[in-house]
Amino acid sequence: MLTRRDVLSLGAAAGLSALVPAFPMPARAETGLRQRAAARGIVFGSMTNAKQIEWPELRQALVRDCAITVPENEMKWGVTQPTPAAPNYAPADRVAAFARQNGLALRGHTAVWYRNLPGWAAEAIAGPDGRRVFEERVRGVVGHFKGQIAEWDVVNEEIEVKDGRDDHRRASPFLKAFGPDYIADAFRLAHEADPEAKLFYNDYGIEYDHRGMNERRAGVLKLLTDLKTAGAPIHGFGIQSHLVSALRFDPALFRAFLAEVADLGLTISLTELDVNDYAFPEAVAIRDQAVADHLKLYLDTALDEKAVRTVVTWGFTDRDTWLNSFSARKDKAPQRPLPLDADLRPKPMWTALAQAFDHAPQRA
Ligand code: XIL
């Protein structure tokens, strides 16, 4: 007999036909990434989303390899509250339930971000009600998931050199309305709403020896230092780690930066690891190896710093990656930035992750 629930899940599955391939997952014998990382005191996982967790074989792959997950967009303000009506956390709750039911920890992403900011909120923040709307957002989303989140990206991407400020802070709607101290306030509000969660500032564009990135690193260090000096309850720094095939990675430079962050007493998470392969050749075997090599050098350098405790990829399968819209290849070939291919077969990147964990120094 078909229950209402069956009908609903069949309906959901029908909507997924583009995502779900019709073949079984091959059996896998090697030790999973979750265990390899855990053996060194590192937490490994992947982002997922409410749609992907309906794909049984992908769920199985995530559960096998991951100890932590994070929803792709489901906690962002524009998704939880596209209008001023009460927020809807149901899609994020589905990802949280998947994590809970399968023994995965959860990251929160993200309470405060200048992007994915609903129009009504951008307008309100600039007006007389701004402070209240801002505080309700932080208290609301962090409070809703209280007790469920290991690491919260409280504030995302508030460094922007081009905005011309001496401190390299972004001239975001939040900064314009509340002044630079609002980030410390966001951390205090988040800490009150969920005292157990480890609170992170998260940012991108700091991984390479590249024009602009040196200033971005300086901006981040100043921001983190200011937050610590102000006594804000910040516990960690999230390095997005969207790696880029065209850029030159300088291990010594990046390693020194990690040490400076660690010296502030902060833990470090690599929060959105993937490799944008647009500068690599189209041929799949060559491209996959180049992606793996690029990742391996980065990860070996990062894991050498023991303050790096969590590593999260921005998706797990090439079937569904934001890079195909954010940075499509000129030859139109789909990007191959993640550990599993579109049919959930492990790629050289999976092996590079495994080797990086196997060789990582032991955390206490
Ligand atoms: C991306 C999502 O993957 C896309 O689906 C969405 O359209 C845009 O945002 N930095 C972040 C993430 O902090 O939230 C972004 O995620 C990728 C860049």
CSV table of C-alpha atoms and ligand atoms in Angstrom, one decimal:
chain,number,residue,atom,x,y,z
A,1,MET,CA,0.0,0.0,0.0
A,2,LEU,CA,1.2,3.5,-0.9
A,3,THR,CA,1.1,5.9,2.1
A,4,ARG,CA,0.8,9.6,1.8
A,5,ARG,CA,4.5,9.8,2.8
A,6,ASP,CA,5.5,7.4,0.0
A,7,VAL,CA,3.6,9.5,-2.5
A,8,LEU,CA,5.3,12.7,-1.2
A,9,SER,CA,8.8,11.2,-1.4
A,10,LEU,CA,8.1,9.7,-4.9
A,11,GLY,CA,7.0,13.2,-5.9
A,12,ALA,CA,10.2,14.6,-4.5
A,13,ALA,CA,12.2,12.0,-6.2
A,14,ALA,CA,10.6,12.8,-9.6
A,15,GLY,CA,11.8,16.4,-9.2
A,16,LEU,CA,15.3,15.0,-8.7
A,17,SER,CA,15.5,13.1,-12.0
A,18,ALA,CA,18.3,15.4,-13.2
A,19,LEU,CA,20.3,14.7,-10.1
A,20,VAL,CA,19.7,11.0,-9.4
A,21,PRO,CA,21.4,8.5,-11.7
A,22,ALA,CA,19.8,5.1,-12.1
A,23,PHE,CA,22.6,2.7,-11.0
A,24,PRO,CA,23.8,1.2,-7.8
A,25,MET,CA,26.9,2.5,-6.0
A,26,PRO,CA,29.9,0.2,-6.3
A,27,ALA,CA,31.0,-1.3,-3.0
A,28,ARG,CA,34.1,0.3,-1.5
A,29,ALA,CA,36.6,-1.3,0.7
A,30,GLU,CA,39.1,1.5,1.7
A,31,THR,CA,38.9,3.3,5.0
A,32,GLY,CA,36.6,6.4,4.6
A,33,LEU,CA,37.8,10.0,4.9
A,34,ARG,CA,35.9,10.4,8.1
A,35,GLN,CA,38.0,7.8,9.9
A,36,ARG,CA,41.3,8.8,8.3
A,37,ALA,CA,40.7,12.4,9.5
A,38,ALA,CA,39.5,11.3,12.9
A,39,ALA,CA,42.6,9.2,13.4
A,40,ARG,CA,44.6,12.5,13.3
A,41,GLY,CA,42.1,14.5,15.4
A,42,ILE,CA,40.6,16.2,12.4
A,43,VAL,CA,36.9,16.5,11.5
A,44,PHE,CA,36.1,16.0,7.8
A,45,GLY,CA,32.9,16.6,6.0
A,46,SER,CA,31.1,18.1,3.1
A,47,MET,CA,28.4,20.7,2.4
A,48,THR,CA,25.1,19.3,1.2
A,49,ASN,CA,21.7,20.7,0.5
A,50,ALA,CA,18.0,19.8,1.0
A,51,LYS,CA,17.8,18.4,-2.6
A,52,GLN,CA,21.0,16.3,-2.5
A,53,ILE,CA,20.0,14.5,0.7
A,54,GLU,CA,17.1,13.0,-1.2
A,55,TRP,CA,19.5,11.0,-3.4
A,56,PRO,CA,20.0,7.7,-1.5
A,57,GLU,CA,23.4,6.8,-3.0
A,58,LEU,CA,24.8,10.3,-2.2
A,59,ARG,CA,23.4,10.1,1.3
A,60,GLN,CA,25.3,6.8,1.6
A,61,ALA,CA,28.5,8.3,0.3
A,62,LEU,CA,28.2,11.3,2.7
A,63,VAL,CA,27.6,9.1,5.7
A,64,ARG,CA,30.5,6.9,4.8
A,65,ASP,CA,33.1,9.7,4.4
A,66,CYS,CA,31.8,12.6,6.5
A,67,ALA,CA,31.7,13.5,10.2
A,68,ILE,CA,30.2,17.0,9.6
A,69,THR,CA,28.0,18.8,7.1
A,70,VAL,CA,26.7,22.3,6.4
A,71,PRO,CA,23.7,23.3,4.3
A,72,GLU,CA,24.6,25.1,1.0
A,73,ASN,CA,22.0,27.9,1.1
A,74,GLU,CA,19.2,26.8,3.4
A,75,MET,CA,20.2,28.9,6.5
A,76,LYS,CA,21.0,32.1,4.5
A,77,TRP,CA,18.7,35.1,5.2
A,78,GLY,CA,17.3,35.3,1.7
A,79,VAL,CA,16.2,31.7,2.0
A,80,THR,CA,14.8,31.6,5.5
A,81,GLN,CA,13.0,35.0,5.2
A,82,PRO,CA,12.5,36.2,1.6
A,83,THR,CA,9.8,38.5,3.0
A,84,PRO,CA,9.4,40.2,6.4
A,85,ALA,CA,7.0,37.4,7.4
A,86,ALA,CA,8.2,34.9,10.1
A,87,PRO,CA,11.3,32.9,9.0
A,88,ASN,CA,10.9,29.4,7.5
A,89,TYR,CA,13.6,27.1,8.7
A,90,ALA,CA,12.1,23.9,7.2
A,91,PRO,CA,14.6,23.3,4.4
A,92,ALA,CA,17.5,23.9,6.8
A,93,ASP,CA,15.8,21.6,9.4
A,94,ARG,CA,15.8,18.8,6.8
A,95,VAL,CA,19.6,19.0,6.4
A,96,ALA,CA,19.9,19.2,10.2
A,97,ALA,CA,17.7,16.1,10.6
A,98,PHE,CA,19.8,14.2,8.0
A,99,ALA,CA,22.9,15.1,10.0
A,100,ARG,CA,21.4,14.2,13.4
A,101,GLN,CA,19.9,10.9,12.1
A,102,ASN,CA,23.3,9.8,10.7
A,103,GLY,CA,25.6,11.0,13.4
A,104,LEU,CA,27.1,13.9,11.6
A,105,ALA,CA,27.9,17.2,13.3
A,106,LEU,CA,26.6,20.4,11.8
A,107,ARG,CA,28.0,23.8,10.7
A,108,GLY,CA,25.8,26.8,10.6
A,109,HIS,CA,26.2,29.0,7.5
A,110,THR,CA,25.7,31.9,7.7
A,111,ALA,CA,23.9,34.4,10.1
A,112,VAL,CA,25.3,37.7,8.6
A,113,TRP,CA,26.2,38.0,4.9
A,114,TYR,CA,26.0,41.0,2.6
A,115,ARG,CA,25.0,38.6,-0.2
A,116,ASN,CA,21.7,36.6,-0.1
A,117,LEU,CA,20.3,39.5,1.8
A,118,PRO,CA,16.6,39.9,1.1
A,119,GLY,CA,15.6,43.3,-0.4
A,120,TRP,CA,13.3,44.1,2.5
A,121,ALA,CA,16.1,43.4,5.0
A,122,ALA,CA,18.6,45.5,3.2
A,123,GLU,CA,16.1,48.4,3.2
A,124,ALA,CA,15.2,47.9,6.8
A,125,ILE,CA,18.8,47.8,8.0
A,126,ALA,CA,19.4,51.2,6.5
A,127,GLY,CA,16.3,52.6,8.3
A,128,PRO,CA,15.2,53.4,11.8
A,129,ASP,CA,14.3,49.8,12.6
A,130,GLY,CA,17.7,48.5,11.4
A,131,ARG,CA,19.1,47.5,14.7
A,132,ARG,CA,16.1,45.5,15.7
A,133,VAL,CA,15.9,43.7,12.3
A,134,PHE,CA,19.6,42.8,12.5
A,135,GLU,CA,19.4,41.5,16.1
A,136,GLU,CA,16.3,39.5,15.4
A,137,ARG,CA,18.0,37.8,12.5
A,138,VAL,CA,21.1,36.8,14.5
A,139,ARG,CA,19.1,35.7,17.6
A,140,GLY,CA,16.5,34.0,15.4
A,141,VAL,CA,18.6,31.8,13.2
A,142,VAL,CA,21.2,30.9,15.9
A,143,GLY,CA,18.5,30.4,18.5
A,144,HIS,CA,16.5,28.1,16.2
A,145,PHE,CA,19.4,25.7,15.8
A,146,LYS,CA,20.5,26.0,19.5
A,147,GLY,CA,22.3,22.9,20.6
A,148,GLN,CA,22.6,21.5,17.1
A,149,ILE,CA,25.5,23.5,15.7
A,150,ALA,CA,29.2,22.6,16.3
A,151,GLU,CA,30.5,25.7,14.4
A,152,TRP,CA,28.6,28.8,13.3
A,153,ASP,CA,29.8,31.1,10.5
A,154,VAL,CA,28.4,34.1,12.4
A,155,VAL,CA,29.7,36.6,9.9
A,156,ASN,CA,30.8,35.9,6.3
A,157,GLU,CA,32.9,37.9,3.8
A,158,GLU,CA,33.3,41.3,5.4
A,159,ILE,CA,36.7,42.1,4.0
A,160,GLU,CA,36.9,44.0,0.6
A,161,VAL,CA,40.0,45.9,-0.3
A,162,LYS,CA,38.4,47.6,-3.2
A,163,ASP,CA,36.0,49.5,-0.9
A,164,GLY,CA,38.9,51.7,-0.1
A,165,ARG,CA,38.8,51.7,3.7
A,166,ASP,CA,42.2,51.6,5.6
A,167,ASP,CA,41.1,48.6,7.5
A,168,HIS,CA,40.0,46.8,4.3
A,169,ARG,CA,36.6,46.3,5.8
A,170,ARG,CA,33.7,45.9,3.3
A,171,ALA,CA,31.4,48.9,3.0
A,172,SER,CA,28.5,46.5,3.5
A,173,PRO,CA,24.9,47.5,4.4
A,174,PHE,CA,25.7,46.4,8.0
A,175,LEU,CA,28.9,48.5,8.3
A,176,LYS,CA,27.2,51.5,6.7
A,177,ALA,CA,24.2,51.3,9.1
A,178,PHE,CA,25.9,50.2,12.4
A,179,GLY,CA,29.6,51.1,12.0
A,180,PRO,CA,32.6,48.7,12.3
A,181,ASP,CA,31.8,47.4,15.8
A,182,TYR,CA,28.7,45.5,14.6
A,183,ILE,CA,30.7,42.3,14.0
A,184,ALA,CA,31.6,42.0,17.7
A,185,ASP,CA,27.9,42.6,18.5
A,186,ALA,CA,26.9,39.8,16.1
A,187,PHE,CA,29.3,37.4,18.0
A,188,ARG,CA,27.8,38.5,21.3
A,189,LEU,CA,24.3,38.0,20.2
A,190,ALA,CA,25.1,34.6,18.7
A,191,HIS,CA,26.9,33.5,21.8
A,192,GLU,CA,23.9,34.4,23.9
A,193,ALA,CA,21.6,32.5,21.6
A,194,ASP,CA,23.7,29.3,21.6
A,195,PRO,CA,26.4,29.3,24.2
A,196,GLU,CA,27.7,25.9,23.2
A,197,ALA,CA,28.4,26.6,19.5
A,198,LYS,CA,31.9,27.6,18.4
A,199,LEU,CA,31.7,30.9,16.6
A,200,PHE,CA,33.6,31.6,13.4
A,201,TYR,CA,34.4,34.5,11.1
A,202,ASN,CA,34.5,33.1,7.6
A,203,ASP,CA,36.1,34.5,4.5
A,204,TYR,CA,37.6,33.8,1.0
A,205,GLY,CA,40.5,35.0,-1.2
A,206,ILE,CA,43.3,34.6,1.3
A,207,GLU,CA,44.9,31.4,0.1
A,208,TYR,CA,47.3,32.6,-2.6
A,209,ASP,CA,50.3,34.8,-3.3
A,210,HIS,CA,48.3,37.1,-5.6
A,211,ARG,CA,47.6,40.8,-5.9
A,212,GLY,CA,44.9,41.8,-3.5
A,213,MET,CA,45.1,38.6,-1.4
A,214,ASN,CA,48.1,39.9,0.6
A,215,GLU,CA,46.0,42.9,1.6
A,216,ARG,CA,43.0,40.6,2.3
A,217,ARG,CA,45.1,38.5,4.7
A,218,ALA,CA,46.2,41.7,6.5
A,219,GLY,CA,42.6,42.9,6.7
A,220,VAL,CA,41.5,39.5,8.1
A,221,LEU,CA,44.3,39.5,10.7
A,222,LYS,CA,43.4,43.0,11.8
A,223,LEU,CA,39.7,42.1,12.1
A,224,LEU,CA,40.4,38.9,14.1
A,225,THR,CA,42.8,40.8,16.4
A,226,ASP,CA,40.2,43.6,16.9
A,227,LEU,CA,37.5,41.1,17.8
A,228,LYS,CA,39.8,39.4,20.3
A,229,THR,CA,40.8,42.7,21.8
A,230,ALA,CA,37.2,43.7,22.1
A,231,GLY,CA,36.5,40.5,24.0
A,232,ALA,CA,34.1,39.2,21.4
A,233,PRO,CA,33.2,35.5,21.8
A,234,ILE,CA,35.0,34.4,18.6
A,235,HIS,CA,36.5,30.9,18.6
A,236,GLY,CA,37.6,30.3,15.1
A,237,PHE,CA,38.4,31.5,11.6
A,238,GLY,CA,36.9,29.8,8.6
A,239,ILE,CA,39.0,29.8,5.4
A,240,GLN,CA,36.7,29.1,2.6
A,241,SER,CA,39.4,27.5,0.5
A,242,HIS,CA,37.8,27.9,-2.9
A,243,LEU,CA,41.0,26.9,-4.7
A,244,VAL,CA,41.8,28.3,-8.2
A,245,SER,CA,43.7,26.3,-10.8
A,246,ALA,CA,45.2,29.5,-12.4
A,247,LEU,CA,46.7,30.9,-9.2
A,248,ARG,CA,50.1,30.2,-7.6
A,249,PHE,CA,50.1,28.8,-4.1
A,250,ASP,CA,53.1,29.7,-1.9
A,251,PRO,CA,53.3,27.2,1.0
A,252,ALA,CA,55.6,29.3,3.2
A,253,LEU,CA,53.5,32.4,2.9
A,254,PHE,CA,50.2,30.6,3.7
A,255,ARG,CA,51.8,28.6,6.5
A,256,ALA,CA,53.0,31.8,8.2
A,257,PHE,CA,49.5,33.3,7.9
A,258,LEU,CA,48.0,30.2,9.6
A,259,ALA,CA,50.5,30.5,12.4
A,260,GLU,CA,49.5,34.1,13.0
A,261,VAL,CA,45.8,33.2,13.2
A,262,ALA,CA,46.6,30.3,15.6
A,263,ASP,CA,48.7,32.7,17.7
A,264,LEU,CA,45.5,34.7,18.3
A,265,GLY,CA,44.2,31.6,20.1
A,266,LEU,CA,41.7,30.8,17.3
A,267,THR,CA,40.9,27.4,15.8
A,268,ILE,CA,40.9,27.2,12.0
A,269,SER,CA,38.4,25.4,9.7
A,270,LEU,CA,38.7,25.0,6.0
A,271,THR,CA,35.0,25.5,5.3
A,272,GLU,CA,34.3,25.4,1.5
A,273,LEU,CA,37.1,23.4,-0.1
A,274,ASP,CA,36.9,22.9,-3.9
A,275,VAL,CA,39.1,23.4,-6.9
A,276,ASN,CA,38.0,25.6,-9.7
A,277,ASP,CA,39.6,23.8,-12.7
A,278,TYR,CA,39.0,26.4,-15.4
A,279,ALA,CA,42.7,26.8,-16.2
A,280,PHE,CA,43.4,23.1,-16.4
A,281,PRO,CA,43.0,21.1,-19.7
A,282,GLU,CA,39.7,19.5,-20.6
A,283,ALA,CA,41.0,15.9,-20.8
A,284,VAL,CA,39.5,14.3,-17.7
A,285,ALA,CA,42.4,12.2,-16.6
A,286,ILE,CA,44.8,15.1,-16.8
A,287,ARG,CA,42.4,17.5,-15.2
A,288,ASP,CA,41.5,15.2,-12.3
A,289,GLN,CA,45.2,14.7,-11.5
A,290,ALA,CA,45.9,18.4,-11.7
A,291,VAL,CA,43.0,19.1,-9.3
A,292,ALA,CA,44.3,16.5,-6.9
A,293,ASP,CA,47.8,17.8,-7.0
A,294,HIS,CA,46.7,21.4,-6.5
A,295,LEU,CA,44.5,20.3,-3.5
A,296,LYS,CA,47.3,18.1,-2.0
A,297,LEU,CA,49.8,20.9,-1.8
A,298,TYR,CA,47.3,23.2,-0.2
A,299,LEU,CA,46.0,20.7,2.2
A,300,ASP,CA,49.4,19.4,3.3
A,301,THR,CA,50.4,23.0,4.1
A,302,ALA,CA,47.2,23.7,5.9
A,303,LEU,CA,47.1,20.5,8.0
A,304,ASP,CA,50.7,21.1,9.1
A,305,GLU,CA,49.1,23.8,11.3
A,306,LYS,CA,47.5,21.9,14.2
A,307,ALA,CA,45.0,24.7,14.8
A,308,VAL,CA,43.3,23.4,11.6
A,309,ARG,CA,40.8,21.0,13.0
A,310,THR,CA,37.9,20.9,10.5
A,311,VAL,CA,38.0,20.4,6.7
A,312,VAL,CA,34.7,20.7,4.7
A,313,THR,CA,34.4,20.4,0.9
A,314,TRP,CA,31.8,22.6,-0.8
A,315,GLY,CA,29.8,19.6,-2.1
A,316,PHE,CA,30.9,16.0,-2.6
A,317,THR,CA,30.0,15.1,-6.2
A,318,ASP,CA,30.8,16.9,-9.5
A,319,ARG,CA,27.2,16.3,-10.5
A,320,ASP,CA,26.1,19.4,-8.6
A,321,THR,CA,28.6,22.2,-8.0
A,322,TRP,CA,28.1,26.0,-7.8
A,323,LEU,CA,31.2,26.5,-10.0
A,324,ASN,CA,29.3,25.5,-13.1
A,325,SER,CA,27.3,28.8,-12.7
A,326,PHE,CA,29.8,30.9,-10.8
A,327,SER,CA,32.8,30.1,-13.1
A,328,ALA,CA,31.8,28.1,-16.2
A,329,ARG,CA,34.7,26.7,-18.3
A,330,LYS,CA,35.3,28.3,-21.7
A,331,ASP,CA,35.1,24.9,-23.3
A,332,LYS,CA,31.7,24.3,-21.6
A,333,ALA,CA,32.9,21.1,-20.0
A,334,PRO,CA,31.4,20.7,-16.6
A,335,GLN,CA,33.8,21.5,-13.7
A,336,ARG,CA,35.4,18.7,-11.8
A,337,PRO,CA,36.1,20.3,-8.4
A,338,LEU,CA,35.0,17.7,-5.9
A,339,PRO,CA,36.1,14.3,-4.5
A,340,LEU,CA,33.5,12.1,-6.3
A,341,ASP,CA,32.6,12.3,-10.0
A,342,ALA,CA,29.1,12.8,-11.3
A,343,ASP,CA,28.4,9.1,-10.9
A,344,LEU,CA,29.8,9.1,-7.3
A,345,ARG,CA,33.0,7.3,-8.2
A,346,PRO,CA,36.0,8.5,-6.2
A,347,LYS,CA,38.5,10.7,-8.1
A,348,PRO,CA,42.2,11.4,-7.6
A,349,MET,CA,41.0,14.3,-5.3
A,350,TRP,CA,39.4,11.7,-3.0
A,351,THR,CA,42.8,9.9,-2.8
A,352,ALA,CA,44.6,13.3,-2.2
A,353,LEU,CA,42.3,14.0,0.7
A,354,ALA,CA,42.9,10.5,2.1
A,355,GLN,CA,46.7,10.9,1.8
A,356,ALA,CA,46.7,14.4,3.3
A,357,PHE,CA,44.9,13.1,6.4
A,358,ASP,CA,47.1,10.0,6.6
A,359,HIS,CA,50.2,12.2,6.6
A,360,ALA,CA,48.8,15.0,8.9
A,361,PRO,CA,50.4,15.6,12.2
A,362,GLN,CA,48.5,14.2,15.1
A,363,ARG,CA,46.2,16.7,17.0
A,364,ALA,CA,46.1,16.5,20.8
B,1,XIL,C1,27.1,29.6,-2.9
B,1,XIL,C2,26.2,28.5,-3.2
B,1,XIL,O1,26.9,27.3,-3.4
B,1,XIL,C3,25.3,28.8,-4.4
B,1,XIL,O2,24.3,27.8,-4.6
B,1,XIL,C4,24.7,30.1,-4.3
B,1,XIL,O3,24.0,30.4,-5.5
B,1,XIL,C5,25.7,31.2,-4.0
B,1,XIL,O4,26.4,30.8,-2.8
B,1,XIL,N1,31.0,31.6,-0.4
B,1,XIL,C6,30.1,31.2,0.5
B,1,XIL,C7,29.0,30.3,0.1
B,1,XIL,O5,30.2,31.6,1.7
B,1,XIL,O6,27.8,30.5,0.9
B,1,XIL,C8,28.7,30.4,-1.4
B,1,XIL,O7,27.8,29.4,-1.7
B,1,XIL,C9,30.0,30.2,-2.2
B,1,XIL,C10,31.0,31.3,-1.8
